[in-house]
Tab-separated table of C-alpha atoms and ligand atoms in Angstrom:
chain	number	residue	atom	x	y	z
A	1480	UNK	CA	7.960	-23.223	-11.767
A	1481	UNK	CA	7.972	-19.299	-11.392
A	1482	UNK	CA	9.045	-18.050	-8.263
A	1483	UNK	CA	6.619	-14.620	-7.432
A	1484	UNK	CA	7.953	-12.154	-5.061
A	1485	UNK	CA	5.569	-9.817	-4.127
A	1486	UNK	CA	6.063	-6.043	-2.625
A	1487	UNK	CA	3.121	-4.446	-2.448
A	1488	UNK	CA	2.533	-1.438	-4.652
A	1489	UNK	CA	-1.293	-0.686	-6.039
A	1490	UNK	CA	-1.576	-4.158	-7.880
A	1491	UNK	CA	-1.907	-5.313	-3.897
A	1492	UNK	CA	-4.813	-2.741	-3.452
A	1493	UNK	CA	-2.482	-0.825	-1.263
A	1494	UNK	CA	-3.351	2.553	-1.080
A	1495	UNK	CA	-1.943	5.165	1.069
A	1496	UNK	CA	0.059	8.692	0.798
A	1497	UNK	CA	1.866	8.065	4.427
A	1498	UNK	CA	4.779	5.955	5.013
A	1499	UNK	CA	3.827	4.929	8.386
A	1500	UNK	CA	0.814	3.259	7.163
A	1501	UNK	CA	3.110	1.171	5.467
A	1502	UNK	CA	2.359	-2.226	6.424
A	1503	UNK	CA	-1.420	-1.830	7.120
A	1504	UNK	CA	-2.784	-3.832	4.011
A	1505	UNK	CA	-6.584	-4.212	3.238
A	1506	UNK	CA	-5.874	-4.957	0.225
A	1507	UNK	CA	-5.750	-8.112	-2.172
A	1508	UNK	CA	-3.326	-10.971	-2.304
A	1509	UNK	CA	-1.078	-11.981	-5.490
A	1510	UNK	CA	-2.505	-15.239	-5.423
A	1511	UNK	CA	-5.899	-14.296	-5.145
A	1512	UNK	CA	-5.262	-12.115	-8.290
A	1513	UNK	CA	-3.627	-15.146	-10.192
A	1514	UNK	CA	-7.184	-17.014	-9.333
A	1515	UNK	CA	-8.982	-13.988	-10.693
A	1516	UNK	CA	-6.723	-14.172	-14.231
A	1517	UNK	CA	-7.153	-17.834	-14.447
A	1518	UNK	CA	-3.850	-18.772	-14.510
A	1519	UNK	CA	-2.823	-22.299	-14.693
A	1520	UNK	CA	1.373	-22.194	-14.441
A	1521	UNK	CA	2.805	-23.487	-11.351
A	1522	UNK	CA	4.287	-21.299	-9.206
A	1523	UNK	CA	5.717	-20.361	-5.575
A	1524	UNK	CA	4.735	-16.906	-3.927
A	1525	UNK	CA	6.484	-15.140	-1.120
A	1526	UNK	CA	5.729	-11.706	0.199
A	1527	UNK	CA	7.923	-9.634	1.566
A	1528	UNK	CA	7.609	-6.110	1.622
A	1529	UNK	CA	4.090	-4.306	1.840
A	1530	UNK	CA	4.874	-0.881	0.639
A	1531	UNK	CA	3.816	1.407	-1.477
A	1532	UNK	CA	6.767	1.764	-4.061
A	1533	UNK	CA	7.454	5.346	-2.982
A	1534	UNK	CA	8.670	3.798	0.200
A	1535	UNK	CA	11.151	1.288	-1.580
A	1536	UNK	CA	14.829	1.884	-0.250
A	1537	UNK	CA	18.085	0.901	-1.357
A	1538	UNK	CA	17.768	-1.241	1.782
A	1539	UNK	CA	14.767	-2.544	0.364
A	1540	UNK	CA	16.347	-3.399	-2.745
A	1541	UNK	CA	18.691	-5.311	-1.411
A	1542	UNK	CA	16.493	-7.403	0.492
A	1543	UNK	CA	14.832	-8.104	-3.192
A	1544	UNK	CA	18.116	-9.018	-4.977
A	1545	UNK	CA	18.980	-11.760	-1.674
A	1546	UNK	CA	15.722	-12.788	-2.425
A	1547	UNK	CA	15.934	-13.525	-5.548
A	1548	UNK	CA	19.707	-14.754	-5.337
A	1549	UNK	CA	19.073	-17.080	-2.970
A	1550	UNK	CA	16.075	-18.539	-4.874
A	1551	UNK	CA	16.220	-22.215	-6.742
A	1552	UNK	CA	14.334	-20.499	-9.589
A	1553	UNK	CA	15.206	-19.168	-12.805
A	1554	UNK	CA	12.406	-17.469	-13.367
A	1555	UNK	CA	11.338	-14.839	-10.965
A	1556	UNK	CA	8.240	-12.656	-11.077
A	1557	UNK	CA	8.791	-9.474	-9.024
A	1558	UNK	CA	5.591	-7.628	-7.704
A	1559	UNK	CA	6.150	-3.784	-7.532
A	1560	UNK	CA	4.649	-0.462	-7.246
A	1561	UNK	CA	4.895	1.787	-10.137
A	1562	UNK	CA	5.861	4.953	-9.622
A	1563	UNK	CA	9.768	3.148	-8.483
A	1564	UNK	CA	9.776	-0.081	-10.599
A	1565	UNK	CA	11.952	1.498	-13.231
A	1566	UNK	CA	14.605	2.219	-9.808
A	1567	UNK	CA	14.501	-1.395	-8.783
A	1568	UNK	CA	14.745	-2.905	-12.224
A	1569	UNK	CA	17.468	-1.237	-12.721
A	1570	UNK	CA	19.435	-1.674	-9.750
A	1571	UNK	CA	18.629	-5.580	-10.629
A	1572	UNK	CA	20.329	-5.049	-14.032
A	1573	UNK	CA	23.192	-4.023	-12.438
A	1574	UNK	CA	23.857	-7.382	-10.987
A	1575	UNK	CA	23.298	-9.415	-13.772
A	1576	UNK	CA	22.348	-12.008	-12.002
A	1577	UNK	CA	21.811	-15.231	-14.122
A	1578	UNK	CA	17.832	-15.839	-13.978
A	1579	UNK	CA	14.753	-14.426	-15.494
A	1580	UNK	CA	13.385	-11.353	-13.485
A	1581	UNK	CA	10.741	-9.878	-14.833
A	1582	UNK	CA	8.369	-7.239	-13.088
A	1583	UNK	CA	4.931	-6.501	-13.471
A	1584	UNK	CA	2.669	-4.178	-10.988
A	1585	UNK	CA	-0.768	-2.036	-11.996
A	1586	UNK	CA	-1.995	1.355	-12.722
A	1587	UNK	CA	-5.809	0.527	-11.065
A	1588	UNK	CA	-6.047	-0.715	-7.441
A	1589	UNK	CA	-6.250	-4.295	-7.475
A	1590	UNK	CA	-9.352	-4.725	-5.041
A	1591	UNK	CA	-11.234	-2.359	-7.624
A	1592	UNK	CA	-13.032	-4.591	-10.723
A	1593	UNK	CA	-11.838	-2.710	-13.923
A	1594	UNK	CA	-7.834	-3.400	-12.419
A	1595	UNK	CA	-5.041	-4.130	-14.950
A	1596	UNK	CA	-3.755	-6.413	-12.486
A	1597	UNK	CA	-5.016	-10.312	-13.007
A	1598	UNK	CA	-4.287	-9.164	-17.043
A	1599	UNK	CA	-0.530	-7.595	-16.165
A	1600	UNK	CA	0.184	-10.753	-14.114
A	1601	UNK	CA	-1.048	-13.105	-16.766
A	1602	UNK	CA	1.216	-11.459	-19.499
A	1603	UNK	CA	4.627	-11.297	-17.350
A	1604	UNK	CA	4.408	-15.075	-17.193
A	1605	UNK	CA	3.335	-15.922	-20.720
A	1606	UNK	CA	6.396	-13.744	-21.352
A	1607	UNK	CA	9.176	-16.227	-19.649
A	1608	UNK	CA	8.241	-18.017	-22.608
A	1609	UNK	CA	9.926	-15.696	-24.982
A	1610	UNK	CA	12.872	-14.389	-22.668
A	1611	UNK	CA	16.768	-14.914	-22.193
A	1612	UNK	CA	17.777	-14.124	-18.733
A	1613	UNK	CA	18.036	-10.174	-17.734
A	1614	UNK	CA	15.591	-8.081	-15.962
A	1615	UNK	CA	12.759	-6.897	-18.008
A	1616	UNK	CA	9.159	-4.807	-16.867
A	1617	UNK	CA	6.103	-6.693	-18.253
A	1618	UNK	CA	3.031	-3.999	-18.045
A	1619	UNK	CA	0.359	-3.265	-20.865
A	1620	UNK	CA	1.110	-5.760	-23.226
A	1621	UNK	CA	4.926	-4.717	-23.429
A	1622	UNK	CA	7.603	-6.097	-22.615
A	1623	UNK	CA	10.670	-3.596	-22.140
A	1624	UNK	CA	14.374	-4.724	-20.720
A	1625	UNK	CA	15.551	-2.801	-17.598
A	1626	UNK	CA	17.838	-0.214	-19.439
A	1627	UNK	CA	15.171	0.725	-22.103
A	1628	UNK	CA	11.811	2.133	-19.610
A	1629	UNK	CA	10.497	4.713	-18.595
A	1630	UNK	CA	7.402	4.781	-17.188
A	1631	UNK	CA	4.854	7.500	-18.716
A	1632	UNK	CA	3.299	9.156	-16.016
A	1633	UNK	CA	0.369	11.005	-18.400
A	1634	UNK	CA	-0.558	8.401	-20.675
A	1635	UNK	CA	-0.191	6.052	-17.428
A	1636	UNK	CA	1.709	3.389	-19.290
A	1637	UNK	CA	5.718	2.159	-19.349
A	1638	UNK	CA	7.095	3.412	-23.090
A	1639	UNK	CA	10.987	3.018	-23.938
A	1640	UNK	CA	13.830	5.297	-23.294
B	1449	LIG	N1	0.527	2.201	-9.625
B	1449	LIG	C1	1.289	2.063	-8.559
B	1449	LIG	O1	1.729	0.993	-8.234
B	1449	LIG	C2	1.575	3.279	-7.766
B	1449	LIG	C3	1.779	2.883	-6.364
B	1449	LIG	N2	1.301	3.801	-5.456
B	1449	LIG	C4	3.205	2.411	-6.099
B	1449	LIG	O2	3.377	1.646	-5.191
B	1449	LIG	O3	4.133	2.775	-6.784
């Protein structure tokens, strides 16, 4: 069983440039996405931030690692905006917790029909397959561990160090 936490972030269909609008979501649900990539593995979803990752605090982060701590699960699939995801796996690294974390997000809306997210979420979990615990990101067909991303802003992609 994967346990999914989800944040928010554009793979939600979240899309806005102010952080009060955080919180005011018309966009598209984590399970409905899993539906849309035909995905067949059991797992458990909680939400529980709705933010744009721009808006992710160390607060935040916390809440994310107590989460996942406090979770009966092994394997966790973290949700997450982009443009921060390399900020969060990293401070998730640092705990070295003893479980499976990986995280996965998208670069295209995912209420829009051409969105990388049903195929990003599809290969983070085929990738607990090949994985020793640690805290990995799982976007475009590669998977990178927490200390060795960066995410490529041009090319729109996450590339090692
Ligand atoms: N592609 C993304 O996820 C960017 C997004 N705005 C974020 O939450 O970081």
């Amino acid at each position: 069983m994967i346990h999914i936490i989800s944040t928010g972030g554009t793979i939600e269909g979240l899309e806005y440039d102010d952080p009060n609008k955080k919180g005011v979501s018309n966009g598209i649900s984590i399970q409905d996405l899993l539906q849309i990539s035909g995905n067949e593995e059991k797992y458990c979803l909680d939400k529980i931030l709705d933010k744009d990752s721009r808006f992710i605090n160390q607060e935040d982060r916390i809440t994310i690692a107590n989460t996942i701590t406090s979770s009966t699960h092994s394997k966790i699939l973290l949700t997450h905006g982009t443009i921060t995801m390399v900020e969060t796996a990293k401070y998730l690294g640092s705990l070295e917790l003893d479980k499976t974390i990986i995280l996965t997000g998208a670069f295209i809306l995912g209420t829009q029909p051409n969105t990388d997210a049903p195929d990003n979420l599809k290969f983070a979990i085929a990738s607990f397959e090949n994985l020793n615990s640690g805290v990995y990101i799982a976007m475009n067909n590669t998977v990178l561990p927490w200390y060795n991303a960066k995410k490529n802003v041009s090319k729109n992609r996450f590339e090692p160090l």
